Coordinates of C-alpha atoms in Angstrom, one line a residue:
Chain K
M1 CA 0.0 0.0 0.0
F2 CA 2.7 2.4 1.1
D3 CA 5.0 1.5 -1.7
T4 CA 2.2 1.5 -4.3
L5 CA 1.3 5.1 -3.3
T6 CA 4.9 6.2 -3.4
Q7 CA 5.3 4.6 -6.8
F8 CA 2.1 6.3 -8.0
F9 CA 3.4 9.8 -7.1
L10 CA 6.8 8.9 -8.7
N11 CA 5.0 7.9 -11.9
L12 CA 2.9 11.0 -11.8
L13 CA 6.0 13.2 -11.5
L14 CA 7.7 11.3 -14.4
S15 CA 4.7 11.7 -16.6
I16 CA 4.5 15.4 -15.8
N17 CA 8.1 15.7 -16.6
D18 CA 7.6 14.0 -20.0
F19 CA 5.0 16.7 -20.6
V20 CA 6.9 19.7 -19.3
G21 CA 10.4 18.7 -19.9
N22 CA 11.9 20.4 -16.8
L23 CA 12.4 18.8 -13.4
G24 CA 11.9 22.0 -11.4
L25 CA 8.8 22.9 -13.3
S26 CA 7.4 19.4 -12.9
I27 CA 7.8 19.6 -9.1
I28 CA 6.0 22.9 -9.0
F29 CA 3.2 21.5 -11.2
L30 CA 2.9 18.4 -9.0
T31 CA 2.6 20.6 -5.9
I32 CA -0.1 22.8 -7.4
L33 CA -1.9 19.7 -8.7
V34 CA -1.8 18.0 -5.3
R35 CA -3.0 21.1 -3.5
T36 CA -5.7 21.8 -6.0
V37 CA -7.1 18.3 -5.6
L38 CA -6.9 18.7 -1.8
T39 CA -8.7 22.1 -1.8
P40 CA -12.2 20.7 -1.6
L41 CA -11.1 18.9 1.5
T42 CA -9.3 21.7 3.1
L43 CA -11.6 24.6 2.4
P44 CA -14.5 23.6 4.7
S45 CA -12.1 23.1 7.5
L46 CA -10.4 26.5 6.9
K47 CA -13.8 28.2 6.9
A48 CA -14.8 26.4 10.1
R49 CA -11.6 27.6 11.7
K50 CA -12.3 31.1 10.8
K51 CA -15.8 30.9 12.2
I52 CA -14.5 29.5 15.4
K53 CA -12.2 32.4 15.7
E54 CA -15.1 34.8 15.2
L55 CA -17.0 33.0 18.0
Q56 CA -14.2 33.4 20.5
P57 CA -16.0 36.1 22.5
E58 CA -19.0 33.9 22.8
L59 CA -16.9 31.0 23.9
K60 CA -15.2 33.1 26.5
K61 CA -18.6 34.0 27.9
L62 CA -19.5 30.3 28.1
K63 CA -16.2 29.5 29.7
K64 CA -17.0 32.0 32.5
K65 CA -20.5 30.6 32.9
F66 CA -19.4 27.0 33.1
K67 CA -16.2 27.4 35.0
G68 CA -15.0 24.1 36.4
K69 CA -17.8 22.1 34.7
A70 CA -16.0 20.6 31.8
L71 CA -18.8 18.4 30.7
E72 CA -21.5 21.1 30.6
M73 CA -19.0 23.4 28.9
Q74 CA -18.4 20.9 26.2
Q75 CA -22.2 20.5 25.6
A76 CA -22.7 24.2 25.5
Q77 CA -19.9 24.6 23.1
A78 CA -21.3 21.9 20.8
E79 CA -24.6 23.6 20.9
L80 CA -23.1 27.0 20.0
Y81 CA -21.3 25.4 17.1
K82 CA -24.5 23.8 16.0
K83 CA -26.4 27.1 16.2
Y84 CA -23.9 28.8 14.0
N85 CA -23.5 25.8 11.7
V86 CA -19.9 25.3 12.4
N87 CA -18.5 21.8 11.9
P88 CA -15.0 21.7 13.3
L89 CA -13.5 19.0 11.3
A90 CA -11.1 17.6 13.9
G91 CA -9.4 14.6 15.2
C92 CA -6.1 12.8 15.7
I93 CA -6.8 10.3 13.0
P94 CA -7.0 12.8 10.1
Q95 CA -3.8 14.2 11.4
L96 CA -2.2 10.8 11.2
V97 CA -3.4 10.4 7.6
Q98 CA -1.8 13.8 6.8
I99 CA 1.5 12.7 8.3
V100 CA 1.5 9.4 6.4
F101 CA 0.7 11.3 3.2
L102 CA 3.6 13.6 3.9
V103 CA 6.0 10.7 4.3
I104 CA 4.8 9.2 1.0
L105 CA 5.4 12.4 -0.8
Y106 CA 8.8 12.8 0.7
R107 CA 9.7 9.3 -0.4
A108 CA 8.4 9.9 -3.9
L109 CA 10.4 13.1 -4.2
T110 CA 13.6 11.7 -2.8
G111 CA 13.2 8.7 -5.0
F112 CA 12.6 10.9 -8.0
L113 CA 15.7 13.0 -7.3
T114 CA 18.1 10.0 -7.3
E115 CA 20.5 9.4 -10.2
Q116 CA 18.9 6.3 -11.6
V117 CA 15.7 8.2 -12.4
T118 CA 17.1 11.5 -13.5
N119 CA 19.8 9.9 -15.5
N120 CA 18.9 11.3 -18.9
I121 CA 16.9 14.3 -17.7
N122 CA 18.1 17.8 -17.5
T123 CA 18.2 18.6 -13.8
N124 CA 18.8 22.3 -14.0
F125 CA 16.2 24.8 -13.1
L126 CA 16.9 28.5 -13.0
W127 CA 20.1 28.7 -10.9
L128 CA 19.5 25.3 -9.3
N129 CA 20.5 21.8 -9.8
V130 CA 17.4 20.2 -8.2
T131 CA 19.1 17.0 -7.2
E132 CA 21.7 18.9 -5.0
P133 CA 21.3 21.3 -2.1
D134 CA 21.0 24.9 -3.2
S135 CA 24.5 26.3 -3.2
K136 CA 23.3 29.9 -3.3
Y137 CA 21.1 29.6 -0.2
I138 CA 18.3 31.4 -1.9
L139 CA 15.7 28.6 -1.7
P140 CA 16.3 27.8 2.0
I141 CA 15.9 31.4 2.9
L142 CA 12.8 31.7 0.8
A143 CA 11.4 28.5 2.6
G144 CA 12.1 30.0 6.0
L145 CA 10.5 33.4 5.1
A146 CA 7.4 31.8 3.6
Q147 CA 7.1 29.6 6.7
L148 CA 7.5 32.7 9.0
A149 CA 4.8 34.6 7.1
L150 CA 2.4 31.8 7.2
S151 CA 3.1 31.1 10.9
I152 CA 2.4 34.8 11.7
M153 CA -0.8 34.8 9.6
I154 CA -2.3 31.9 11.6
A155 CA -0.6 33.0 14.9
P156 CA -3.6 33.8 17.1
G157 CA -4.9 30.2 16.8
A158 CA -8.4 29.3 17.7
E159 CA -7.2 26.4 19.9
V160 CA -6.6 27.9 23.4
E161 CA -5.8 25.2 25.9
D162 CA -8.0 25.0 28.9
K163 CA -6.2 25.1 32.2
V164 CA -6.8 22.4 34.7
P165 CA -9.2 23.8 37.4
N166 CA -7.4 23.8 40.7
K167 CA -10.2 23.0 43.1
S168 CA -9.1 19.8 44.8
K169 CA -9.3 19.7 48.5
S170 CA -6.3 17.6 49.3
K171 CA -3.0 19.5 49.3
K172 CA -1.2 16.8 47.5
V173 CA -3.5 16.9 44.5
Q174 CA -3.5 20.6 44.5
K175 CA 0.3 20.7 44.4
K176 CA 0.2 18.2 41.6
N177 CA -2.2 20.4 39.7
E178 CA 0.0 23.4 40.2
Q179 CA 2.9 21.4 38.8
E180 CA 0.8 20.5 35.8
E181 CA 0.0 24.1 35.2
D182 CA 3.6 25.0 35.4
V183 CA 4.4 22.5 32.7
A184 CA 1.5 23.7 30.6
E185 CA 2.7 27.3 30.9
M186 CA 6.2 26.3 29.9
A187 CA 4.8 24.4 26.9
A188 CA 2.7 27.4 26.0
S189 CA 5.6 29.8 26.0
M190 CA 7.7 27.3 24.0
Q191 CA 4.9 27.0 21.5
Q192 CA 4.8 30.8 21.1
Q193 CA 8.5 30.7 20.4
M194 CA 7.9 28.0 17.8
I195 CA 6.6 30.6 15.5
Y196 CA 10.2 31.9 15.2
I197 CA 12.0 28.7 15.8
L198 CA 10.3 26.7 13.1
P199 CA 11.1 28.9 10.1
F200 CA 14.8 28.8 11.3
F201 CA 14.7 25.0 11.4
T202 CA 13.0 24.9 8.0
M203 CA 15.8 26.9 6.6
I204 CA 18.5 24.7 8.1
I205 CA 16.8 21.5 7.0
A206 CA 16.2 22.9 3.5
L207 CA 19.9 23.6 3.3
Q208 CA 20.6 19.9 3.6
F209 CA 18.0 18.5 1.3
P210 CA 18.1 18.4 -2.5
A211 CA 16.8 21.7 -3.9
G212 CA 13.9 19.9 -5.5
L213 CA 12.5 19.2 -2.0
A214 CA 13.0 22.8 -0.9
L215 CA 11.3 23.8 -4.1
Y216 CA 8.3 21.7 -3.2
Y217 CA 8.2 23.1 0.2
V218 CA 8.3 26.7 -0.9
T219 CA 5.6 26.2 -3.5
T220 CA 3.3 24.4 -1.1
T221 CA 3.8 27.0 1.6
L222 CA 3.0 29.8 -0.9
F223 CA -0.1 28.0 -1.9
S224 CA -1.1 27.8 1.7
I225 CA -0.5 31.5 2.2
V226 CA -2.7 32.4 -0.8
Q227 CA -5.4 30.0 0.4
Q228 CA -5.2 31.4 3.9
Y229 CA -5.4 34.9 2.5
F230 CA -8.6 34.2 0.5
V231 CA -10.3 32.6 3.5
S232 CA -9.4 34.9 6.4
G233 CA -7.3 37.8 5.1
W234 CA -3.8 38.6 6.3
G235 CA -4.5 37.7 9.9
G236 CA -1.6 38.3 12.2
L237 CA 0.6 39.6 9.4
K238 CA -1.4 42.8 9.4
T239 CA -0.8 43.4 13.1
Y240 CA 2.9 42.8 12.7
Y241 CA 2.9 45.2 9.7
L242 CA 1.2 48.0 11.7
R243 CA 3.5 47.4 14.6
L244 CA 6.6 47.8 12.4
K245 CA 5.1 50.9 10.8
L246 CA 4.6 52.5 14.2
K247 CA 8.2 51.6 15.2
F248 CA 9.6 53.3 12.1
R249 CA 7.6 56.4 12.6
K250 CA 9.2 56.9 16.0
Chain C
M1 CA 6.5 6.9 27.1
Q2 CA 5.7 9.9 29.3
I3 CA 8.7 11.7 28.0
L4 CA 7.6 11.0 24.4
I5 CA 4.2 12.4 25.1
K6 CA 5.7 15.6 26.7
I7 CA 7.9 16.0 23.6
Y8 CA 4.9 15.5 21.4
Q9 CA 3.0 18.2 23.3
V10 CA 5.8 20.7 23.1
F11 CA 6.3 20.3 19.4
N12 CA 2.5 20.2 18.8
K13 CA 2.5 23.8 17.6
A14 CA 5.4 23.2 15.2
K15 CA 3.6 20.1 13.8
H16 CA 0.5 22.2 13.5
H17 CA 2.2 24.9 11.5
L18 CA 4.1 22.4 9.4
L19 CA 0.9 20.6 8.4
I20 CA -0.7 23.9 7.5
A21 CA 2.2 24.8 5.3
F22 CA 1.9 21.5 3.5
F23 CA -1.8 21.1 3.3
G24 CA -3.3 24.4 4.1
V25 CA -5.1 22.8 7.0
S26 CA -4.2 21.0 10.2
F27 CA -6.7 19.0 12.2
T28 CA -6.6 19.4 16.0
C29 CA -7.6 16.9 18.6
K30 CA -11.3 17.2 19.3
H31 CA -11.3 15.8 22.8
R32 CA -10.9 17.8 26.0
P33 CA -8.6 16.9 27.8
T34 CA -6.8 16.1 24.6
C35 CA -5.8 12.6 23.6
S36 CA -2.2 13.1 24.6
Q37 CA -3.2 14.6 28.0
Y38 CA -5.6 11.7 28.6
M39 CA -3.0 9.1 27.5
S40 CA -0.4 10.6 29.8
R41 CA -2.7 10.6 32.8
Q42 CA -4.0 7.1 32.1
I43 CA -0.5 5.7 31.9
E44 CA 0.3 7.4 35.1
Q45 CA -2.6 5.9 36.9
N46 CA -3.1 2.5 35.2
G47 CA 0.2 1.6 33.6
I48 CA -0.1 -0.6 30.5
K49 CA -3.8 -0.9 30.9
G50 CA -4.0 2.9 30.7
F51 CA -2.0 2.9 27.5
F52 CA -4.6 0.7 25.8
R53 CA -7.3 3.0 27.1
G54 CA -5.5 5.9 25.6
L55 CA -5.2 4.1 22.3
R56 CA -8.9 3.4 22.3
R57 CA -9.5 7.1 22.9
I58 CA -7.3 8.1 19.9
L59 CA -9.3 5.7 17.7
T60 CA -12.5 7.6 18.5
C61 CA -10.9 10.9 17.6
W62 CA -12.2 11.5 14.1

């Protein structure tokens, strides 16, 4: 199953290449093709996310009302979503499917960029040789920047972690809850920093990989940015832009 | 196992952003407490039995 799918994408890439005649362009076409096919699946979820963001004030009210009553809170939340016709497509299993898909694509691309396959094909694209890491560092930097822009756009996420209500009578449990909160807080601040750390990592990783992979990454991220823009505007990017503008005025 | 879950939770945001970059969308856990929190607590309290309970929980997370 796994290998069949990998092989499928490899063949797809090869046939696109027969058609286009350039490896770099083929990779870009594949990216756009894959993302276009996926769009009907991703768009409803993106819209739901936007709606949830808009409902945040209402949710906060509910949280206040049902403080410490997790079950009732969940019910009220479900009702609210139902009322506004929000269907938060969610779950750990779809996530797993995504990750598996990612691995398959990765394997297809790395398989594609080996010598046996690209033997008789021209591997040059613009300034790049797609089978080798980018020697001019342009693509990795682009990948990092695109990732940063996207991360900022989606920064104020709809998923705010609930804190564990600290109401237990026994001191021991209370202390334990406090510890848990500490860990949660640390995790939260680390997650905030992820916005800046992740693009940096992206850049370093893109430096090591064949340029073709980095090319795929840049294209798919740009596609995401455009998609995100059409669904919910510039998001956090606007705030950052205004902040920068203010700073320069001073 | 506990350490693995903690690592997963810390890198959760990174994974989230990465998936959005690749697919334009990332699905988040629908349960509260989340599957990973539940799993972590179950293992703490019930050991190996808790692990399977956590797995069962993940399977319901569509």
